[in-house]
Amino acid sequence: MTTATVVPAQAGIHAEQIWAWLGEVPDPEIPVISIVDLGIVRDVQIAGDGAYDITITPTYSGCPAMQVIADAITEALHAHGVAEVRLHNQLSPAWTTDWMSEAGKLALQGYGIAPPAQQVIDISGLRGGARAAVSRRAASSTPRIACPHCGSAHTEITSQFGSTPCKALYKCLACREPFDYFKCH
Ligand SMILES: [Zn+2]
C-alpha cells in the first residue's frame, strides 16, 4: 500500500481529460457514436503509481468488439502521452441501453439506426384491471420503433439480428427503407 498522493509529472492529467479523450474514440461497430456516448466506459481512475485504470463494460457479454475497443482506448491514450493504461472488464452490472447518452441516441438516429426504445412500462401507479390491461398489451406487442429515415412508426422487424448481434433488422412500411435497430438489453 502506498501513501503517496503526488501523481508523477508525466501523468499530471486529470480524469476529466481522459474522459474527453475517450469521448473521441469511436465505437468500432457504429463509428458515429463514441465509446463514452455508448456508455461502455464506466470508470477512470488514476492509480497511486501514475497509471490510469479504465473500466469498461461490454454492450453484451461476449461482444467480439471488446478487444478492438480495448486496443483503441490504449492507442488513443498513448497518442496523448499517457504511458500507463490498464483496462478492466466489468461484466456486472450488465450494460444497459440506459447508459447511452442522449447525444449518442441522436447520433445513432442520424446514422440511420433507430435508437433503443423504452421498453419498460411503469404500471405501478395503476390498479386492478387497468394494470392487467397494460401488462397484457406490453407483453403482446414489441416496442414501436420509429423509422430513422422518415419517422414513421409503421415499421416491422425482419430479422432479430442486423449487421451485428446488438442490432435487429427492421423495415419501414412507409418509406420502404430497411434500417438497423439498436436492441434494448
Ligand atoms: Zn421510413
Short mmCIF file of C-alpha atoms and ligand atoms in Angstrom, two decimals:
data_model
loop_
_atom_site.label_atom_id
_atom_site.label_comp_id
_atom_site.label_asym_id
_atom_site.label_seq_id
_atom_site.Cartn_x
_atom_site.Cartn_y
_atom_site.Cartn_z
CA MET A 1 0.00 0.00 0.00
CA THR A 2 1.46 3.36 -0.96
CA THR A 3 0.71 6.56 0.87
CA ALA A 4 1.97 8.75 -1.95
CA THR A 5 -0.65 11.18 -3.16
CA VAL A 6 1.58 13.00 -5.63
CA VAL A 7 0.96 11.89 -9.17
CA PRO A 8 4.08 11.74 -11.35
CA ALA A 9 4.56 14.82 -13.54
CA GLN A 10 4.09 12.91 -16.78
CA ALA A 11 0.76 11.74 -15.55
CA GLY A 12 -0.48 15.13 -14.40
CA ILE A 13 -3.58 14.57 -16.47
CA HIS A 14 -6.97 14.83 -14.82
CA ALA A 15 -9.54 12.10 -15.16
CA GLU A 16 -11.81 14.65 -16.91
CA GLN A 17 -9.20 14.99 -19.64
CA ILE A 18 -9.06 11.21 -20.03
CA TRP A 19 -12.88 11.14 -20.33
CA ALA A 20 -12.67 13.84 -23.02
CA TRP A 21 -10.10 11.87 -24.99
CA LEU A 22 -12.09 8.67 -24.65
CA GLY A 23 -15.06 10.65 -25.95
CA GLU A 24 -13.16 10.90 -29.24
CA VAL A 25 -12.76 7.14 -29.58
CA PRO A 26 -15.44 5.83 -31.94
CA ASP A 27 -17.28 2.60 -31.40
CA PRO A 28 -15.78 0.16 -33.93
CA GLU A 29 -19.21 -1.11 -34.99
CA ILE A 30 -21.01 2.24 -35.11
CA PRO A 31 -18.35 4.88 -35.80
CA VAL A 32 -20.72 7.84 -35.37
CA ILE A 33 -21.01 7.16 -31.66
CA SER A 34 -18.14 7.35 -29.21
CA ILE A 35 -17.49 4.66 -26.66
CA VAL A 36 -18.33 7.21 -23.95
CA ASP A 37 -21.69 8.11 -25.53
CA LEU A 38 -22.39 4.41 -25.91
CA GLY A 39 -21.91 4.12 -22.16
CA ILE A 40 -19.33 1.37 -22.11
CA VAL A 41 -16.65 3.42 -20.34
CA ARG A 42 -17.66 3.08 -16.71
CA ASP A 43 -14.79 4.48 -14.72
CA VAL A 44 -11.48 6.31 -14.99
CA GLN A 45 -9.17 6.19 -12.01
CA ILE A 46 -5.68 7.50 -11.50
CA ALA A 47 -3.75 4.88 -9.57
CA GLY A 48 -1.10 5.69 -6.99
CA ASP A 49 1.60 4.53 -9.38
CA GLY A 50 0.52 7.08 -12.00
CA ALA A 51 -1.18 4.54 -14.22
CA TYR A 52 -4.71 5.09 -15.48
CA ASP A 53 -7.26 2.42 -14.71
CA ILE A 54 -10.06 2.37 -17.25
CA THR A 55 -13.11 0.22 -16.55
CA ILE A 56 -15.24 -0.84 -19.48
CA THR A 57 -18.42 -2.91 -19.69
CA PRO A 58 -19.29 -4.68 -22.95
CA THR A 59 -22.67 -3.98 -24.54
CA TYR A 60 -23.36 -7.68 -24.18
CA SER A 61 -21.20 -10.42 -22.78
CA GLY A 62 -19.06 -11.97 -25.45
CA CYS A 63 -19.20 -8.87 -27.64
CA PRO A 64 -16.45 -9.53 -30.21
CA ALA A 65 -15.66 -5.82 -30.49
CA MET A 66 -14.38 -5.54 -26.93
CA GLN A 67 -10.76 -6.35 -27.75
CA VAL A 68 -10.86 -3.83 -30.58
CA ILE A 69 -12.27 -1.25 -28.16
CA ALA A 70 -9.65 -2.04 -25.54
CA ASP A 71 -6.89 -1.63 -28.13
CA ALA A 72 -8.43 1.62 -29.39
CA ILE A 73 -8.52 3.05 -25.85
CA THR A 74 -4.91 2.13 -25.19
CA GLU A 75 -3.81 3.52 -28.55
CA ALA A 76 -5.73 6.78 -28.15
CA LEU A 77 -4.34 7.44 -24.68
CA HIS A 78 -0.80 6.54 -25.72
CA ALA A 79 -1.16 9.02 -28.57
CA HIS A 80 -1.99 11.69 -25.96
CA GLY A 81 1.12 10.79 -23.99
CA VAL A 82 -0.48 8.62 -21.34
CA ALA A 83 2.11 5.91 -20.83
CA GLU A 84 0.43 3.52 -18.43
CA VAL A 85 -3.09 2.37 -19.24
CA ARG A 86 -4.72 -0.56 -17.51
CA LEU A 87 -8.03 -1.84 -18.77
CA HIS A 88 -10.56 -3.64 -16.65
CA ASN A 89 -13.53 -5.54 -18.00
CA GLN A 90 -16.51 -5.26 -15.72
CA LEU A 91 -19.39 -7.56 -16.57
CA SER A 92 -21.63 -6.74 -13.64
CA PRO A 93 -23.80 -4.73 -13.52
CA ALA A 94 -24.52 -5.54 -17.14
CA TRP A 95 -24.54 -2.76 -19.70
CA THR A 96 -27.93 -1.31 -20.39
CA THR A 97 -29.08 0.95 -23.19
CA ASP A 98 -29.96 3.46 -20.44
CA TRP A 99 -26.24 4.18 -20.22
CA MET A 100 -26.28 5.54 -23.74
CA SER A 101 -26.22 9.33 -23.72
CA GLU A 102 -28.91 11.44 -25.41
CA ALA A 103 -26.21 12.69 -27.79
CA GLY A 104 -25.38 9.09 -28.57
CA LYS A 105 -29.00 8.23 -29.33
CA LEU A 106 -29.26 11.24 -31.66
CA ALA A 107 -26.04 10.22 -33.40
CA LEU A 108 -27.45 6.73 -33.94
CA GLN A 109 -30.59 8.15 -35.49
CA GLY A 110 -28.57 10.41 -37.77
CA TYR A 111 -26.66 7.34 -38.87
CA GLY A 112 -29.88 5.54 -39.82
CA ILE A 113 -30.03 3.31 -36.77
CA ALA A 114 -33.13 3.52 -34.62
CA PRO A 115 -32.02 4.17 -31.03
CA PRO A 116 -33.24 1.84 -28.31
CA ALA A 117 -36.86 2.36 -27.35
CA GLN A 118 -38.01 2.49 -23.78
CA GLN A 119 -39.41 -0.97 -23.22
CA VAL A 120 -40.17 -0.77 -19.57
CA ILE A 121 -43.65 0.44 -18.87
CA ASP A 122 -44.17 1.65 -15.35
CA ILE A 123 -47.57 0.42 -14.27
CA SER A 124 -47.00 0.91 -10.57
CA GLY A 125 -49.46 3.83 -10.45
CA LEU A 126 -52.30 1.84 -11.97
CA ARG A 127 -54.53 -0.58 -10.17
CA GLY A 128 -56.61 -3.63 -10.87
CA GLY A 129 -58.00 -4.02 -14.35
CA ALA A 130 -56.06 -1.12 -15.85
CA ARG A 131 -52.82 -2.65 -14.71
CA ALA A 132 -53.73 -6.04 -16.15
CA ALA A 133 -54.73 -4.45 -19.47
CA VAL A 134 -51.47 -2.52 -19.73
CA SER A 135 -49.31 -5.50 -18.90
CA ARG A 136 -51.24 -7.66 -21.38
CA ARG A 137 -50.62 -5.10 -24.07
CA ALA A 138 -46.96 -4.75 -23.11
CA ALA A 139 -46.49 -8.49 -23.23
CA SER A 140 -48.17 -8.96 -26.59
CA SER A 141 -46.52 -6.14 -28.51
CA THR A 142 -42.93 -5.46 -29.35
CA PRO A 143 -41.99 -1.79 -28.87
CA ARG A 144 -42.91 0.54 -31.68
CA ILE A 145 -39.73 1.52 -33.42
CA ALA A 146 -39.82 4.74 -35.40
CA CYS A 147 -38.10 4.73 -38.76
CA PRO A 148 -34.86 6.76 -38.50
CA HIS A 149 -35.29 7.88 -42.13
CA CYS A 150 -38.86 9.22 -42.22
CA GLY A 151 -40.02 8.97 -38.62
CA SER A 152 -42.95 6.69 -39.39
CA ALA A 153 -43.95 4.22 -36.69
CA HIS A 154 -45.22 1.80 -39.32
CA THR A 155 -42.25 -0.50 -39.15
CA GLU A 156 -41.82 -4.21 -38.83
CA ILE A 157 -38.99 -6.45 -37.73
CA THR A 158 -37.46 -8.54 -40.48
CA SER A 159 -34.64 -10.21 -38.55
CA GLN A 160 -33.67 -10.49 -34.89
CA PHE A 161 -30.09 -9.89 -35.96
CA GLY A 162 -28.95 -6.97 -38.07
CA SER A 163 -25.41 -6.17 -39.16
CA THR A 164 -24.19 -7.10 -35.67
CA PRO A 165 -25.78 -9.19 -32.90
CA CYS A 166 -26.52 -5.95 -30.96
CA LYS A 167 -28.96 -4.90 -33.63
CA ALA A 168 -32.16 -6.15 -35.19
CA LEU A 169 -33.14 -5.51 -38.77
CA TYR A 170 -36.33 -3.56 -39.41
CA LYS A 171 -38.17 -2.40 -42.48
CA CYS A 172 -40.16 0.79 -42.74
CA LEU A 173 -43.59 0.23 -44.27
CA ALA A 174 -43.93 3.93 -45.11
CA CYS A 175 -40.69 4.72 -46.95
CA ARG A 176 -39.71 1.08 -47.60
CA GLU A 177 -36.21 1.62 -46.26
CA PRO A 178 -34.61 -1.10 -44.18
CA PHE A 179 -32.82 0.00 -41.02
CA ASP A 180 -30.96 -1.33 -38.03
CA TYR A 181 -32.47 -1.06 -34.60
CA PHE A 182 -30.19 -0.99 -31.58
CA LYS A 183 -31.74 -3.55 -29.28
CA CYS A 184 -32.53 -2.94 -25.66
CA HIS A 185 -30.82 -5.03 -23.06
ZN ZN B 1 -39.36 5.30 -43.15
#
